[in-house]
XYZ file of C-alpha atoms in Angstrom:
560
model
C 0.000 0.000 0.000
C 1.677 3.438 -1.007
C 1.274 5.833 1.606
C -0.125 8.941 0.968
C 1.672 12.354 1.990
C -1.246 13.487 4.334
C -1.395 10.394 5.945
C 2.467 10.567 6.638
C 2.435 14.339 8.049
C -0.534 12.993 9.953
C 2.104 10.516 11.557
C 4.598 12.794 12.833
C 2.082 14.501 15.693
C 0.365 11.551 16.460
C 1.062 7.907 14.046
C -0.615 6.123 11.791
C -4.410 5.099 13.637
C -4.330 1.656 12.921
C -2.069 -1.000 12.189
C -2.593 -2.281 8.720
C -4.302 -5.845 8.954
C -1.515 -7.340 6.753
C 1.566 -6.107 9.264
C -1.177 -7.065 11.786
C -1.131 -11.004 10.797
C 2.563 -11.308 11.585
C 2.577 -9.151 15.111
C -0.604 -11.738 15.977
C 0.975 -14.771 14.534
C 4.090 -14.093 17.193
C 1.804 -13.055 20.402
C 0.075 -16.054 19.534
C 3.336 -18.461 19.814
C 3.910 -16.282 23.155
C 1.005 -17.218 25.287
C 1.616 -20.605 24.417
C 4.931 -20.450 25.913
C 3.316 -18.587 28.499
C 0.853 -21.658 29.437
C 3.226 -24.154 29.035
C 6.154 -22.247 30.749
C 4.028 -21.609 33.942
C 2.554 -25.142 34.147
C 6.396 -26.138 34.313
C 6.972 -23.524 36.874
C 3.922 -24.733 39.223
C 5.975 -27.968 39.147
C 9.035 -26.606 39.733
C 7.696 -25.023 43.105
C 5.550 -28.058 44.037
C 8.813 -30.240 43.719
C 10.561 -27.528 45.750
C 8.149 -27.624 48.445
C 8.761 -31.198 49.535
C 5.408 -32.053 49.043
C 5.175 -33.279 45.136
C 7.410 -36.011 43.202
C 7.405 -35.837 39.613
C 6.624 -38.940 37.752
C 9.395 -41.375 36.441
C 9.398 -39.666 32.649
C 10.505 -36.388 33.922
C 13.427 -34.838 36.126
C 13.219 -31.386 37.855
C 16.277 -30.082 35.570
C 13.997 -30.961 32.707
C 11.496 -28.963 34.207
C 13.800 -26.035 35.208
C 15.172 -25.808 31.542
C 11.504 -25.800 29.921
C 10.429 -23.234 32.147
C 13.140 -20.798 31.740
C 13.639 -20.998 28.086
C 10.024 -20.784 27.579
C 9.256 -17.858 29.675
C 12.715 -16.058 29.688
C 13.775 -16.822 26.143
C 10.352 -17.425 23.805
C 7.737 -15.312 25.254
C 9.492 -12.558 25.871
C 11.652 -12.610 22.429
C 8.542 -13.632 20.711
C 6.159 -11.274 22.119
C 8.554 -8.219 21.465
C 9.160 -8.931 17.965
C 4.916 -8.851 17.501
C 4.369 -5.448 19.352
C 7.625 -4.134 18.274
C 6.231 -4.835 13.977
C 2.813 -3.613 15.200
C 4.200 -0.374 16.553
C 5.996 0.881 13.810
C 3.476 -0.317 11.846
C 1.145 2.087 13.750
C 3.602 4.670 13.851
C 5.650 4.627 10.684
C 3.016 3.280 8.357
C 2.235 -0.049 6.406
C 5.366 -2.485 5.427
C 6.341 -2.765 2.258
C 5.553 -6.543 0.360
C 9.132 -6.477 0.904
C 9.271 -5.657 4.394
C 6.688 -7.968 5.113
C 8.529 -11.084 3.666
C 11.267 -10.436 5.386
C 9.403 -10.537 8.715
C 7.363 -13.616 7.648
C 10.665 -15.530 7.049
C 12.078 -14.116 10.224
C 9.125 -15.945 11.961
C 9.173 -19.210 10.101
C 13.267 -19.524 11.035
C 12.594 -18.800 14.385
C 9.485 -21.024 15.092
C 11.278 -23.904 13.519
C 14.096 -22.829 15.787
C 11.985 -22.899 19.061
C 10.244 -26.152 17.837
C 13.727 -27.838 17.003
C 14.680 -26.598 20.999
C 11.586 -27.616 22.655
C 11.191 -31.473 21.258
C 15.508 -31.088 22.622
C 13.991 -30.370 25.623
C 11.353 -32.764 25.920
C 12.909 -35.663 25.177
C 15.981 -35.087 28.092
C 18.138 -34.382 25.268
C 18.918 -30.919 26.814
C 18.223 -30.409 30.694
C 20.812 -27.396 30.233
C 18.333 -24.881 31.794
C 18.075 -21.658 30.285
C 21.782 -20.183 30.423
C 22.708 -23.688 28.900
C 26.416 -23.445 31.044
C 28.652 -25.674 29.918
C 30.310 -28.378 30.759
C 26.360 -29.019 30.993
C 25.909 -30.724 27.206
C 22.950 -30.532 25.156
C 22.297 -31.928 21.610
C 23.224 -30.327 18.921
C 19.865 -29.655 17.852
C 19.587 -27.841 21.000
C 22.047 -25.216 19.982
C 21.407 -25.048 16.328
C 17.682 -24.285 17.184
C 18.496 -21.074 19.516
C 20.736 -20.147 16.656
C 17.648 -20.268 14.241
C 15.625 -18.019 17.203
C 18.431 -15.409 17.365
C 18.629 -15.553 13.130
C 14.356 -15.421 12.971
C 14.811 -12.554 15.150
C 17.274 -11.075 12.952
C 15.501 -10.602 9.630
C 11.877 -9.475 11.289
C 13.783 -7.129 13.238
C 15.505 -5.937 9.741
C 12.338 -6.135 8.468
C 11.115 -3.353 11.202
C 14.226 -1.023 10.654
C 14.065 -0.512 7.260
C 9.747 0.604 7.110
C 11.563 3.286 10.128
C 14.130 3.868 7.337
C 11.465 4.377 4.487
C 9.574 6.640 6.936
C 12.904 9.146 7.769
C 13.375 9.247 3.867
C 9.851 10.373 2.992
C 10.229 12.681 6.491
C 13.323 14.166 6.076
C 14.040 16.493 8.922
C 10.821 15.639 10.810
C 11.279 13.904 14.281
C 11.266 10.278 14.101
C 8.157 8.957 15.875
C 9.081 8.010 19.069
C 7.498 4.787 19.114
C 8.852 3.451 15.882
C 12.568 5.171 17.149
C 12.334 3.416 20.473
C 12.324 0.173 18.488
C 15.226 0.504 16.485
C 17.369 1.538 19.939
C 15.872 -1.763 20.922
C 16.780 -3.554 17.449
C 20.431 -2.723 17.382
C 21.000 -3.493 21.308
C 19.587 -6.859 20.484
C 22.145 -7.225 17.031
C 24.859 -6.139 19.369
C 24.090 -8.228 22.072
C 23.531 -11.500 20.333
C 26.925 -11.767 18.763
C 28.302 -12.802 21.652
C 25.354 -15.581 22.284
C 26.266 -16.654 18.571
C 29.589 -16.828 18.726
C 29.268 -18.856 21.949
C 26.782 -21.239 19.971
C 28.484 -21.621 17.051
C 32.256 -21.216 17.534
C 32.385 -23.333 20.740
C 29.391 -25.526 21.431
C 28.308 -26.674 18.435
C 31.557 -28.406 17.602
C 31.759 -29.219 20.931
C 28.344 -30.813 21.239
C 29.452 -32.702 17.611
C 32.460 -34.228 18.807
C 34.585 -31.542 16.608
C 36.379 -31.012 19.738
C 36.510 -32.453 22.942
C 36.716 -30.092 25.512
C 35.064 -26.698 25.693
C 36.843 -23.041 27.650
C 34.022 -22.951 30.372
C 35.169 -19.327 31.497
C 35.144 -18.153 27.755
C 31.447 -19.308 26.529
C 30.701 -18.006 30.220
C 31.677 -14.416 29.045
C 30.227 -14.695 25.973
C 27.065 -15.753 27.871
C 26.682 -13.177 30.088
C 27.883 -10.172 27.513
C 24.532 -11.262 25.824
C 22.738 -12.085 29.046
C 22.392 -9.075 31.103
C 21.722 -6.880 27.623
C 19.243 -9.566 27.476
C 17.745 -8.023 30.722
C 17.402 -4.587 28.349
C 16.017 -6.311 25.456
C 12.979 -7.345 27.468
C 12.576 -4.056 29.694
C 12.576 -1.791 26.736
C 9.543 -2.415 25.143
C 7.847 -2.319 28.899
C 9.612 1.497 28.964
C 8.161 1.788 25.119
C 4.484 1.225 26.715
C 5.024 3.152 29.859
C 6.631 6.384 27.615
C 4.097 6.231 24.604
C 1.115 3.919 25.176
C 0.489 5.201 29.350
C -0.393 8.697 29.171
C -2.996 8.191 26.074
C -4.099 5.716 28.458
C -4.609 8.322 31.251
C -5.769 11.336 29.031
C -2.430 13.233 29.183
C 1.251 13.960 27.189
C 4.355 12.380 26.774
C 6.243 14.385 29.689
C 9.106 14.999 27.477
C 10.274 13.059 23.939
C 13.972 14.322 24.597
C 13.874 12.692 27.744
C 12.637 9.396 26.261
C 14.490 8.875 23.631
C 17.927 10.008 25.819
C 17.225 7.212 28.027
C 16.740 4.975 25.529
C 20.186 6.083 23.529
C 22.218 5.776 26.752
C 20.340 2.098 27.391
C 21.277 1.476 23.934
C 25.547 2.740 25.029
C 24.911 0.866 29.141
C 23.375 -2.097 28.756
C 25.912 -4.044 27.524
C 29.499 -4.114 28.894
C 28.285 -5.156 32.086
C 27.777 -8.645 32.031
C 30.875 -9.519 34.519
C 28.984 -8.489 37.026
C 27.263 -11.735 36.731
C 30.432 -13.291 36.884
C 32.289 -11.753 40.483
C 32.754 -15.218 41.790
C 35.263 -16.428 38.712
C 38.579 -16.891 39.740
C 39.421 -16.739 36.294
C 38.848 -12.801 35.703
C 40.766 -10.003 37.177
C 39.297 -8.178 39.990
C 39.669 -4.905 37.971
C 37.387 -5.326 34.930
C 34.800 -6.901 37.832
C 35.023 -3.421 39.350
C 34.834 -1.544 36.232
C 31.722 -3.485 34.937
C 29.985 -3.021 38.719
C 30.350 0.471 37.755
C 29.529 0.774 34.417
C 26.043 -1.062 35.810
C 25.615 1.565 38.325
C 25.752 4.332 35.378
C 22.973 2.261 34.258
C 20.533 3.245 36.943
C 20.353 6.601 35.578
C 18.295 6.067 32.442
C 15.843 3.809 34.652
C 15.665 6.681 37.195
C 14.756 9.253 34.038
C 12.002 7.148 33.282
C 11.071 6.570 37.168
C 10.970 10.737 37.137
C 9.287 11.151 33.389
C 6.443 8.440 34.518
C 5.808 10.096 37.653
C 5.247 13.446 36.379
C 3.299 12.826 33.745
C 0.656 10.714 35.765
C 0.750 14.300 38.746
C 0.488 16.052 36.283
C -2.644 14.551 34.645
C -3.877 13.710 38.155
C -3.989 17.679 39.223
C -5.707 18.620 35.478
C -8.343 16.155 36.701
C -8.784 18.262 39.656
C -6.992 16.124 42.002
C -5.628 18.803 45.124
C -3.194 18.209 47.907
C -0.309 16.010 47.884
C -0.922 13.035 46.609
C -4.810 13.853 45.383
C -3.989 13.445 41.862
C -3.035 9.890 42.542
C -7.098 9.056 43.207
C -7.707 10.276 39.554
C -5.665 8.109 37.796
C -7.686 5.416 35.819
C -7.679 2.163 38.165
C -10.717 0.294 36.459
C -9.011 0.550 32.922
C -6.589 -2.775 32.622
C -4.672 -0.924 29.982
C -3.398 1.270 33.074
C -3.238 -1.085 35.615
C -1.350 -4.122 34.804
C 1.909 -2.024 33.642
C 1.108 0.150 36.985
C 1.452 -2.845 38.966
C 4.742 -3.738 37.000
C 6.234 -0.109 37.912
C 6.228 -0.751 41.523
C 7.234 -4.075 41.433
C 9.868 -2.417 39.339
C 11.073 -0.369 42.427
C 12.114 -3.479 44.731
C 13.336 -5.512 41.989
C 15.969 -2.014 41.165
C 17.068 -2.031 44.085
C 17.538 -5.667 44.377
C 19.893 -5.391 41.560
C 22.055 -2.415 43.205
C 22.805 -5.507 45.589
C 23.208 -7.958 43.131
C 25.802 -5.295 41.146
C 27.644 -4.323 44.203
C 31.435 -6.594 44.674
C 31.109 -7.218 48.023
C 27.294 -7.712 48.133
C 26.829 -9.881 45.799
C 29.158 -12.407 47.718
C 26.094 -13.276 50.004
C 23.554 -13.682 47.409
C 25.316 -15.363 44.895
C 23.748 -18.151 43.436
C 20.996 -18.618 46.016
C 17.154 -18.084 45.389
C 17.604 -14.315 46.135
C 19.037 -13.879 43.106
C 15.782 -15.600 41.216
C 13.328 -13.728 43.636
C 14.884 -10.591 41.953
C 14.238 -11.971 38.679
C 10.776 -12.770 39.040
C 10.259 -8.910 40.341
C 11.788 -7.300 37.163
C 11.327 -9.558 34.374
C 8.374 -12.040 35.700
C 6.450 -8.518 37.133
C 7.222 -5.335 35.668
C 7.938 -6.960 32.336
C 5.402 -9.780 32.194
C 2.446 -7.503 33.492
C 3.276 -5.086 31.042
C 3.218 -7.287 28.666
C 0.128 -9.206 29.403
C -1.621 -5.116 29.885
C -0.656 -4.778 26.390
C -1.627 -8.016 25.279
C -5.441 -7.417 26.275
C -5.704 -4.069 24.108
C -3.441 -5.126 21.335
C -4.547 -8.350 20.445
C -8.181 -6.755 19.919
C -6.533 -3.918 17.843
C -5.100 -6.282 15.329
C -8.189 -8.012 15.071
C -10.627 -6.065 14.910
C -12.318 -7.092 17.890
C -13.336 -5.290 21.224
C -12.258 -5.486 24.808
C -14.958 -5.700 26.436
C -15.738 -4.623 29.951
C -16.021 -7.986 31.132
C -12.826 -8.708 29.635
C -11.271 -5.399 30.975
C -12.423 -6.733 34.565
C -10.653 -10.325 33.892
C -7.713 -8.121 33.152
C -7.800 -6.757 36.453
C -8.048 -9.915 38.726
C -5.373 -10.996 36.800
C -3.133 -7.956 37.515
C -3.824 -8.284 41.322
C -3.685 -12.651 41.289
C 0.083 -11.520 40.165
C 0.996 -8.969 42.345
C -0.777 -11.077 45.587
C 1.308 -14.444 44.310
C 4.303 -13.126 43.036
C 4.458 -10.979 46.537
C 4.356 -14.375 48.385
C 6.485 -16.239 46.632
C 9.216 -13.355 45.522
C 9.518 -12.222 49.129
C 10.190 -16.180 50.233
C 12.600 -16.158 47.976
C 14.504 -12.999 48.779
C 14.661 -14.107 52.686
C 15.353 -17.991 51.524
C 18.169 -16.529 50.015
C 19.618 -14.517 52.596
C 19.535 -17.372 54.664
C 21.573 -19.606 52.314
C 19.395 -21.596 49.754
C 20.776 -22.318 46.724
C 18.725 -21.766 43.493
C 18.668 -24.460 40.430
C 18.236 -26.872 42.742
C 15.259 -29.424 43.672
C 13.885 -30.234 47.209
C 16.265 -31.676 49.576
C 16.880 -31.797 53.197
C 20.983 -32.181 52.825
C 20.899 -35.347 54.967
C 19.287 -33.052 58.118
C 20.884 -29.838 57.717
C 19.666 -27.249 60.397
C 20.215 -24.529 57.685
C 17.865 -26.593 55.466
C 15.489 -27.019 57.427
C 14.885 -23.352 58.219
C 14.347 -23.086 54.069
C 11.662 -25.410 53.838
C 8.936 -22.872 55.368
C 9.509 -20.341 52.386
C 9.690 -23.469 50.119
C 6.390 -23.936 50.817
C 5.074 -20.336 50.636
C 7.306 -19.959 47.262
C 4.424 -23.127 46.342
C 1.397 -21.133 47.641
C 2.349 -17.862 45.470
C 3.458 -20.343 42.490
C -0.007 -21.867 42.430
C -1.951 -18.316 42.949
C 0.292 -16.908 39.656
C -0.809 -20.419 37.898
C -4.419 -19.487 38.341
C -3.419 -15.947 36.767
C -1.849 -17.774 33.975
C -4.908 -20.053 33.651
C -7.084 -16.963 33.314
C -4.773 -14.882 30.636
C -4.901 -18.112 28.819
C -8.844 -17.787 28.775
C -8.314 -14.383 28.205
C -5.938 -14.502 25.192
C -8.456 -17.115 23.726
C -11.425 -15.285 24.382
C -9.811 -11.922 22.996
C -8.172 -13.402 19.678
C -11.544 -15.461 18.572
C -14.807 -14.822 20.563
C -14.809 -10.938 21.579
C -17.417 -9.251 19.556
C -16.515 -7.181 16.901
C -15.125 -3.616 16.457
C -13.040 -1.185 16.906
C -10.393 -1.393 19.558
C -7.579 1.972 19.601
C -3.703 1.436 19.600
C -3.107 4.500 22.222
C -0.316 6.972 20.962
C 0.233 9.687 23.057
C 1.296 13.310 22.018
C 4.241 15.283 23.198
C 3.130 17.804 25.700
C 2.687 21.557 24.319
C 6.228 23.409 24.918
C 8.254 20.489 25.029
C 11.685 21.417 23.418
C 12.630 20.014 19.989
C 14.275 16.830 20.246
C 18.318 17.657 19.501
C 19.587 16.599 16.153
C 22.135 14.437 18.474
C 19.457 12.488 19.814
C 18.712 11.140 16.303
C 22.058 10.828 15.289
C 22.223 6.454 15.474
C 26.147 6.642 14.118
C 27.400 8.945 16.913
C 25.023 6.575 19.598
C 26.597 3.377 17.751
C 30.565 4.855 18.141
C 29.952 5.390 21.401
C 28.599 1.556 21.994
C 30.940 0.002 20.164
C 33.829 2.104 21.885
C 32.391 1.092 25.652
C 32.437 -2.383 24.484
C 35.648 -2.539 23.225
C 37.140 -0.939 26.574
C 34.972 -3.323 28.879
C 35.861 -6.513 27.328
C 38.847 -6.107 25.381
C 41.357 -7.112 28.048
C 39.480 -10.045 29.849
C 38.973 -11.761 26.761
C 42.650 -11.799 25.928
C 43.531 -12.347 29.629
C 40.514 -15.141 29.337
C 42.100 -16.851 26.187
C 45.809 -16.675 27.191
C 45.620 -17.809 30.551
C 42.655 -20.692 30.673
C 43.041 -24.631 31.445
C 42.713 -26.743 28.672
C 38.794 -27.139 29.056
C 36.142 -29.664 30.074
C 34.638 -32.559 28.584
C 30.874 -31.994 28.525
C 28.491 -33.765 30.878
C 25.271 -35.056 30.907
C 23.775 -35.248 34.499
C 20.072 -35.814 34.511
């Protein structure tokens, strides 16, 4: 479809009004593959806390690493990679116009390569082939297949996020000193921390363990694919947050009847996320001998500097929800906070997901501090912080968006009912992941280890004084599996059986007097420099230090 010149000036101020029904198939056809990891992922994370608890055994033709790995790379890997690359083509489709035939295919193949990818994983998965868990460490060994299929992911995501660039590209051409729309530039900052990130993941995959896993070679640098790991891993963190901040920025204040507080604001934060996010991933890695205790401290501080853009958006959220709150009348100090919409979904799932956001921040100061970090390493702490950030602020977000945007695509309604579904599932998630976050947080200060499956360590008094929060970790795992049980209605209900009509993709405006939006700000070469020159500095030197100095490797191991 050629786009018209009034309908692009149109698009500057305030984007496209809906998403073209073609671009619409693909975003649906990768929500859709989402939720299912979403069902499937949380009914392997209700075992996972039943087995923990003491008080379930799985049957004979399945082990709790099994378990572990398919609920990880389901929930941390496909929903969240899967669901981003739908909203993400949706949203530029809504804000930089229809894809090109071209543009399209590209996509489409992007999401054929990955699904055959996941698919590939999963039945690796399922058949015991690759208990790995989600990080897949080695010496752990998977099957090949394993590690060929998150290759095919990581390309899938590739092309559909190519696919999204260049439509942004087409748009600055026909725009040409116009303001990008923020949407559609938010997911490009996203798209090119994920291409960054995912070299090292690649490189990992095919360089070292897919020989490995073939026999190529026989033993593997542990410490090296480790690096490589975690210089994708914690950008990973980034590559899931973003499109939360992308909702939060944009999507929110529609929501709520008022502006986007500032778009230089926004789209700073998201240039210096795109510069921070990722030569830190040592920091993941204080407890290896094998690096030198100066890059750990650089890294702990380069993911300090990364607070700032997260505080930006803390400060830009906040004011813009005051500020909407006191044009709705609201008086005193906090009276504006009574007029914010708490009935709409839309609103209240991601508002959920901000304060859970608060805890889980500062759990991660903790987690990024050297000497910290030494009593929370590797214990359940660390995956109580997880499930505040990623499982909560992320996930809620997502499922928020989910409820409006599925509708939106096509061409269906959310109703009221639905709306009020939406709701009781937003506080079913905060009530269970508040029980069974907060047992893990003080399981982990006391000691427990995290990975692992129920066990009394032959009588341990330290053990025993886990197994209370075991068993609450249980009670909030099986109140979130009843949330999961009604978003699966939900998502069901919403794609097939709503009735018809038309259902808005909220795009809020900038504010009046907000100042223009820097020519810097735009600049992606200058951002990219800067990246690539943080990068270099951050890892450069352990690397070397990494491949000079390290033992001759491991053999790879298959434990379960």
């Amino acid at each position: 479809m050629t786009t018209t010149k009034e309908t692009v000036q149109k698009s500057v101020s305030s984007g496209f009004k809906n998403v073209d029904r073609k671009d619409g198939k693909l975003a649906l056809a990768y929500i859709y593959v989402a939720f299912i990891a979403v069902f499937l992922g949380g009914t392997a994370g209700l075992l996972q806390v039943l087995v923990r608890s003491g008080a379930y055994e799985l049957p004979s033709f399945l082990n709790y690493y099994q378990v572990l790995t398919v609920h990880g790379v389901l929930l941390g890997l496909v929903l969240t990679t899967f669901f981003i690359l739908g909203f993400q083509t949706a949203a530029v489709s809504r804000t930089s116009g229809t894809f090109t035939d071209k543009q399209r295919t590209i996509g489409w193949i992007g999401f054929w390569v990955a699904t055959i990818g996941l698919v590939a994983a999963a039945a690796m998965i399922l058949t015991n082939e690759a208990s790995v868990l989600y990080t897949f460490y080695a010496p752990l060994q998977a099957h090949v297949v394993f590690y060929l299929g998150l290759a095919f992911v990581i390309v899938g995501s590739w092309l559909t996020g190519a696919a999204q660039i260049m439509r942004f590209v087409q748009w600055k051409k026909e725009n040409k000193g116009q303001s990008s729309p923020l949407l559609s530039f938010m997911v490009v900052v996203n798209n090119f921390l994920w291409y960054v990130c995912t070299l090292g993941v690649a490189i990992e995959v095919l360089v070292q363990l897919v020989p490995w896993s073939l026999g190529l070679v026989e033993r593997v640098d542990v410490l090296l694919s480790r690096t490589l790991f975690w210089y994708f891993g914690h950008a990973l963190v980034y590559f899931w947050l973003l499109p939360a901040y992308m909702v939060w920025y944009v999507v929110i204040p529609k929501i709520i009847g008022g502006k986007i507080f500032s778009e230089s604001l926004a789209k700073l934060a998201f240039m210096l996320f795109l510069i921070l996010s990722v030569p830190v991933g040592i920091h993941h890695q204080f407890m290896e001998p094998g690096i030198d205790a100066l890059w750990k401290f650089i890294q702990a501080c380069l993911t300090f500097f990364v607070v700032v853009p997260s505080l930006m958006t803390a400060f830009s959220m906040f004011a813009t929800f005051e500020l909407r709150g006191r044009e709705l009348g609201g008086k005193g100090v906090f009276g504006w906070f009574k007029k914010l919409p708490w009935n709409d979904s839309r609103f209240l799932l991601p508002f959920i997901g901000m304060v859970a956001f608060i805890p889980g921040g500062a759990g991660g100061i903790i987690n990024a501090s050297y000497q910290m970090n030494e009593l929370v390493h590797n214990t359940i702490w660390v995956t109580g912080h997880f499930h505040l950030t990623i499982a909560t602020a992320v996930a809620l977000t997502y499922f928020g968006t989910a409820f409006w945007l599925i509708p939106h695509l096509n061409g269906r309604k959310l109703t009221k009912r639905a709306n009020s579904m939406a709701n009781c599932v937003g506080i079913l998630w905060a009530i269970g992941m508040t029980i069974m976050s907060s047992s893990m947080h003080i399981a982990g200060l006391l000691g427990a280890p995290r990975r692992s499956a129920y066990s009394e360590y032959g009588g341990s008094e330290q053990a025993a004084e886990w197994i209370s929060y075991q068993v609450a970790q249980a009670i909030g795992g099986s109140i979130l599996f009843i949330a999961i049980l009604v978003i699966t209605g939900l998502i069901i209900y919403l794609a097939f059986f709503a009735p018809k009509g038309e259902q808005d993709f909220p795009v809020a405006e900038v504010a009046p007097g907000a100042a223009k939006v820097p020519a810097s700000l735009e600049n992606f070469k200058l951002w990219g420099v800067i990246m690539i020159a943080v990068i270099i500095f951050a890892y450069t030197i352990p690397i070397i230090d990494i491949i000079n100095t390290s033992p001759v490797g491991s053999k790879g191991f298959k434990l379960w």
